[in-house]
CSV table of C-alpha atoms in Angstrom, one decimal:
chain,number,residue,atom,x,y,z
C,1053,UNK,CA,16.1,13.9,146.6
C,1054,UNK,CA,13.2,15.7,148.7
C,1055,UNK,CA,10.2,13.8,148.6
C,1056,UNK,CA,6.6,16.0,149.6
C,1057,UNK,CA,3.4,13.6,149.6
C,1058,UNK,CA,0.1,14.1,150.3
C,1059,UNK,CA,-3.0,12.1,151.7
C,1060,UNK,CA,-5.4,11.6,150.2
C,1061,UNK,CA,-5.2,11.7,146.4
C,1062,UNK,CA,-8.5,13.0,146.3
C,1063,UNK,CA,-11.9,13.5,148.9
C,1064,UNK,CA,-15.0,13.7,147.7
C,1065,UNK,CA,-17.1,15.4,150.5
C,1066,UNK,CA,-21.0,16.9,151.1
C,1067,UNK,CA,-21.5,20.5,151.1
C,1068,UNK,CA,-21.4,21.4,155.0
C,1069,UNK,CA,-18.4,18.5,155.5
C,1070,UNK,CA,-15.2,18.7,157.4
C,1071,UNK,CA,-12.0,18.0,154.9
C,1072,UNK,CA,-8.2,17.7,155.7
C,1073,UNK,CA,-5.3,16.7,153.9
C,1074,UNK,CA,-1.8,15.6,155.2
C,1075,UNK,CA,1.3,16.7,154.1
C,1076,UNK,CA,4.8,14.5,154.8
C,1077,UNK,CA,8.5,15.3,153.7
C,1078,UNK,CA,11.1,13.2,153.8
C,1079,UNK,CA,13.7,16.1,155.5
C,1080,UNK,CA,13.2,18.5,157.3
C,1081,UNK,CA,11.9,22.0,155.6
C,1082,UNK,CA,13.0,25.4,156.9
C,1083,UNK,CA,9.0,26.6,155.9
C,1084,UNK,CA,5.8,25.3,154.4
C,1085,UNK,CA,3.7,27.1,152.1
C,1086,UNK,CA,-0.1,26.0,150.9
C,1087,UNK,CA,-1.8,26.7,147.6
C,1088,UNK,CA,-5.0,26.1,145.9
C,1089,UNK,CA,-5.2,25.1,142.0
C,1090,UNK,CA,-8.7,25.4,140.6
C,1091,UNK,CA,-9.6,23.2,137.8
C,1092,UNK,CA,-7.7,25.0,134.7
C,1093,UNK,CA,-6.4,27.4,136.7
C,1094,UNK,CA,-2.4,27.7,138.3
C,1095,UNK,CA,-1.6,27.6,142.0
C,1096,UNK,CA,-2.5,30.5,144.2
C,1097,UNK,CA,-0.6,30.9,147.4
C,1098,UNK,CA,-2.5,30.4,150.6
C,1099,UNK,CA,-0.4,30.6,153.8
C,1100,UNK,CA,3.0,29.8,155.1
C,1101,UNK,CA,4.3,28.4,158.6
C,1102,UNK,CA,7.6,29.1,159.5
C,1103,UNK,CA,7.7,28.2,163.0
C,1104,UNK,CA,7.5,24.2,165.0
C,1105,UNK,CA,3.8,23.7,165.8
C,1106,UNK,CA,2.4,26.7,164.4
C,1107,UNK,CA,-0.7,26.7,164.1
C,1108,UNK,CA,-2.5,30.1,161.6
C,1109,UNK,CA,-6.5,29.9,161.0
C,1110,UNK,CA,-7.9,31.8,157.5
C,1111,UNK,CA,-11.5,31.8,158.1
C,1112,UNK,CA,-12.6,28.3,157.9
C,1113,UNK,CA,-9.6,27.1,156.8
C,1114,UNK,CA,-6.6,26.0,159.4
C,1115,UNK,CA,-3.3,25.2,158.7
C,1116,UNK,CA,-0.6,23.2,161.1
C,1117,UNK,CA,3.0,22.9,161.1
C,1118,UNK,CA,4.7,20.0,162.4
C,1119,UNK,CA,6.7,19.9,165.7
C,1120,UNK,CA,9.7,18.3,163.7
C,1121,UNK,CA,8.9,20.5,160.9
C,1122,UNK,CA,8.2,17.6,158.5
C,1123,UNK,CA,4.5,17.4,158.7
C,1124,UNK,CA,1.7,19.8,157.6
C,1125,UNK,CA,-1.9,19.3,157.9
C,1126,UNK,CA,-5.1,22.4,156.4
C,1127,UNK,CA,-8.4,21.5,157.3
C,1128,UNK,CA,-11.5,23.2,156.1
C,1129,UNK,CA,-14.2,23.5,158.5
C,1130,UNK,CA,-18.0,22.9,156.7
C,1131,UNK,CA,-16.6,23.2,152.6
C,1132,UNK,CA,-18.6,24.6,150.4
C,1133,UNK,CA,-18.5,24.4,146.7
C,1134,UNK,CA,-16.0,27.5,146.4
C,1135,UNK,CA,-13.5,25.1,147.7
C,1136,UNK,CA,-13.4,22.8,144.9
C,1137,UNK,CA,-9.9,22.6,143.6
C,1138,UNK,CA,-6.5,20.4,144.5
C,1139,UNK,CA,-4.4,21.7,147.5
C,1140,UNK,CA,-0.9,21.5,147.2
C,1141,UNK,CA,1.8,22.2,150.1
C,1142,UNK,CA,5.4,23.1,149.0
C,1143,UNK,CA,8.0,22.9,151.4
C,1144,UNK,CA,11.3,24.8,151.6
C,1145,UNK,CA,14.4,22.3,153.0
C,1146,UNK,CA,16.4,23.7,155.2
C,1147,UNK,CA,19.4,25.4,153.6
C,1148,UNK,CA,17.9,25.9,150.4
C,1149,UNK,CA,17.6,29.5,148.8
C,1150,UNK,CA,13.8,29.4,148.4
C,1151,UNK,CA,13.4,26.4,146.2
C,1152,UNK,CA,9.8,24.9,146.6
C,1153,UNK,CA,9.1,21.0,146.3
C,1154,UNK,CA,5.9,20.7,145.6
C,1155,UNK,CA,3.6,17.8,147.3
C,1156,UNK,CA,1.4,15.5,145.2
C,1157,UNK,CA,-1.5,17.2,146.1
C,1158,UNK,CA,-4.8,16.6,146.8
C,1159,UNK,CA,-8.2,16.8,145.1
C,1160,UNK,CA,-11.3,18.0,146.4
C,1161,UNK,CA,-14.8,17.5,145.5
C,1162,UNK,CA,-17.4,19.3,147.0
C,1163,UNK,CA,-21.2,18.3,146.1
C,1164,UNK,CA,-24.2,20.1,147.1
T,225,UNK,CA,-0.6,45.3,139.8
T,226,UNK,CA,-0.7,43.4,137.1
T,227,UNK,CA,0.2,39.8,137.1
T,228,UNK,CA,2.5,37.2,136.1
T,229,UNK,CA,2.1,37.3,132.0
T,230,UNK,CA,2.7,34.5,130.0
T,231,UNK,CA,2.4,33.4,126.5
T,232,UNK,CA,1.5,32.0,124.6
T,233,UNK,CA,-1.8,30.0,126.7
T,234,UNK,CA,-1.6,26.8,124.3
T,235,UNK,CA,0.6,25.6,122.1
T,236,UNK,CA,0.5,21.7,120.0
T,237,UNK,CA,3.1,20.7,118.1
T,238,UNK,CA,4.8,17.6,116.7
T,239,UNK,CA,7.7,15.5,118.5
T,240,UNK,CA,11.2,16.6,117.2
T,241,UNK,CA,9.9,20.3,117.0
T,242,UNK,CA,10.9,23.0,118.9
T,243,UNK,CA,8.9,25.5,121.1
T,244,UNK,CA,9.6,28.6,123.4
T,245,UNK,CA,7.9,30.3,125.9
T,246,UNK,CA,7.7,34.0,127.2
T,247,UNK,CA,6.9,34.9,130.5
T,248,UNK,CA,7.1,38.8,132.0
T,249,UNK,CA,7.2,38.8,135.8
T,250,UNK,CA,5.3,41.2,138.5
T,251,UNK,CA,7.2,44.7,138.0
T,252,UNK,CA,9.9,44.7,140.6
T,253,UNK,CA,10.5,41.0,141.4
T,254,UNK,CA,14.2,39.5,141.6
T,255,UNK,CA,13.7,35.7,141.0
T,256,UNK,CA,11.9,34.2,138.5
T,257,UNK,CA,10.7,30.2,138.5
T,258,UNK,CA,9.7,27.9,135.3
T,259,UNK,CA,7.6,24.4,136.5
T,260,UNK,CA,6.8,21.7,134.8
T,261,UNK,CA,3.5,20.5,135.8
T,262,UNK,CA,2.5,16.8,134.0
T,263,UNK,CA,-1.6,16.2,134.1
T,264,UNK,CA,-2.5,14.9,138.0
T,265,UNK,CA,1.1,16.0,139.4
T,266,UNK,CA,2.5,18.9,141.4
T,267,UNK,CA,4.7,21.5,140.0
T,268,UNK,CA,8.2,20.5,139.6
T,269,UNK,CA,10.6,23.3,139.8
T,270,UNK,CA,12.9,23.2,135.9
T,271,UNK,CA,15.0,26.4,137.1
T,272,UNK,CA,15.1,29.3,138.9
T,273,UNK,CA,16.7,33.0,138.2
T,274,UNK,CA,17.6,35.4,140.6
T,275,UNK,CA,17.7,38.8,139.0
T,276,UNK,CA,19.9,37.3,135.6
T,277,UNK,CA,21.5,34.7,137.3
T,278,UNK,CA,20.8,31.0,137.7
T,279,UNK,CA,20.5,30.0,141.0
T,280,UNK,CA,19.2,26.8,140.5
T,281,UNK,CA,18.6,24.6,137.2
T,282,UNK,CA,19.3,20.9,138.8
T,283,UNK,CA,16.4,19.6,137.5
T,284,UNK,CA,16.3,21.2,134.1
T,285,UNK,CA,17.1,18.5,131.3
T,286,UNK,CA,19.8,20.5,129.7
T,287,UNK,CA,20.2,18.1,126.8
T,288,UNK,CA,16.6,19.6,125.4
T,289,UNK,CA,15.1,22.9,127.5
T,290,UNK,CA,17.1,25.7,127.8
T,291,UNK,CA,16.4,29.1,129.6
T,292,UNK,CA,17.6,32.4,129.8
T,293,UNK,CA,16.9,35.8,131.8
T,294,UNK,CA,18.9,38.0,129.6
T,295,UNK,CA,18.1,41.2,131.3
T,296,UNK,CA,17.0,40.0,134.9
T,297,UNK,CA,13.1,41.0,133.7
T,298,UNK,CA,11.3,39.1,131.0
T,299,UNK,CA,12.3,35.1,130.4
T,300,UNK,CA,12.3,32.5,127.9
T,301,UNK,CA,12.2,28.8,128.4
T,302,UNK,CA,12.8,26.3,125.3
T,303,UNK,CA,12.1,23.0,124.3
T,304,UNK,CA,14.2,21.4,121.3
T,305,UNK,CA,13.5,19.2,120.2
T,306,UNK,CA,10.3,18.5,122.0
T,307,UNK,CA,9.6,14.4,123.3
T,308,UNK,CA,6.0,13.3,123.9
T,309,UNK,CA,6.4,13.5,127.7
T,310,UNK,CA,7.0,17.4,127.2
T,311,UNK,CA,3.2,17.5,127.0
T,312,UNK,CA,2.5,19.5,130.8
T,313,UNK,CA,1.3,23.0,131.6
T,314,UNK,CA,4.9,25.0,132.0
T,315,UNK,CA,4.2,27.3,135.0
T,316,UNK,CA,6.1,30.5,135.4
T,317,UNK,CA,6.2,32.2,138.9
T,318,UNK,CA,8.2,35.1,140.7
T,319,UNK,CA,8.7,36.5,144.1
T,320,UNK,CA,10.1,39.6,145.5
T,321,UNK,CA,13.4,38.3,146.6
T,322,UNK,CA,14.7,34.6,147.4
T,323,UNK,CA,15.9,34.1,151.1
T,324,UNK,CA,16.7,31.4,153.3
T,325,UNK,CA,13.3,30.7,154.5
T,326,UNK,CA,11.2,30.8,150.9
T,327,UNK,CA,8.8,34.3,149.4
T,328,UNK,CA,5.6,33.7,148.5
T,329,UNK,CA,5.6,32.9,144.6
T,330,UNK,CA,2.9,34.2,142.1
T,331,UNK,CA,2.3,31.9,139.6
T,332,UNK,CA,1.3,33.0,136.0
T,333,UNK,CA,-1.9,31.4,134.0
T,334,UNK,CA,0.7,28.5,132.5
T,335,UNK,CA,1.1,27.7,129.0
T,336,UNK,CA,-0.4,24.2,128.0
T,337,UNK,CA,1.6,22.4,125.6
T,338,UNK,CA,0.5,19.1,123.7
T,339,UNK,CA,3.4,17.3,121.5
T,340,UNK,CA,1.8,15.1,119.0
């Protein structure tokens, strides 16, 4: 079946520090989507790329689609603690009505 | 607009003991999603409704959990009888429509369910 994974598990970074987590499927998705899970809290959607390459910035937070459409990256430009929480991406294989397959997702830590 | 409802928020119960869980999707939207998400994992899709239809239940372990969407609104998921590995949050979602290329999904606050 699909497989989504993410790197790394989890980043500890400084207040101020640049973060970015990698996204890899194992087939190729027709989209990507991005969400953020606080501690305790459920996923909340962020973005999604549709198109080979795209690239979409949300303030200090930019998100990359793969030119084979099997890669995703989000990096976070100087976190801050707001940003605590694990990012998941969720990808959509082509020819499948909608289903999500979520990635493993990754942890940040943000200390001041 | 008012959210993705679910109840209840927690629930504990013994293994061999049976459990259900409601969940009333955002006014309006077609499909409707239940996860299972284990402590330190990502969601993992159990089935998925569009209006009262099943569109997709592949993952669903039909021997135990059941599902239904009688009226294309409101949904139940169940567990009987419950295992220890049951213990996860169970995520309900929904989106406006389902198309070839994905909807965003609004996810509910999750019911967290411990089996002792």
């Amino acid at each position: 079946g699909q497989q989504v994974m993410q790197i790394p598990q989890y980043q500890h970074v400084q207040e101020g520090e640049d973060f970015t987590t990698y996204c890899n499927s194992s087939t190729t998705l027709s989209n990507i989507q991005w969400y953020k899970q606080r501690p305790g809290g459920h996923p909340v959607f962020l973005i999604q790329l549709v198109k080979s390459g795209e690239v979409k910035k949300q303030k200090r937070l930019t998100f990359q689609f793969g030119e084979a459409k099997k890669n995703s990256s989000l990096h976070i430009t100087a976190t801050q603690t707001t940003d605590v929480g694990t990012y998941f991406c969720a990808g959509v294989r082509t020819g499948t009505a909608s289903k999500l397959t979520f990635g493993t997702g990754t942890r940040l830590q943000v200390t001041l | 607009e008012a959210g993705v409802a679910q109840s209840p928020r927690y629930k504990i119960i013994e293994k061999r003991q049976s459990v259900a869980f409601w969940c009333n999707p955002i006014s309006g939207h077609a499909t409707l999603y239940w996860y299972q998400q284990i402590l330190g994992q990502g969601p993992k899709l159990l089935i998925q409704f569009q209006n009262n239809g099943v569109v997709d239940d592949s993952q669903l372990p039909k021997d135990r959990f059941s599902a239904e969407r009688l009226k294309g609104v409101d949904s139940t998921l169940k567990i009987q009888p419950a295992k220890l590995e049951d213990s996860a949050v169970y995520l309900c979602a929904s989106s406006p429509i389902a198309g070839t290329r994905g909807e965003t999904q609004y996810f509910g606050p999750g019911t967290r369910l411990l089996v002792l």
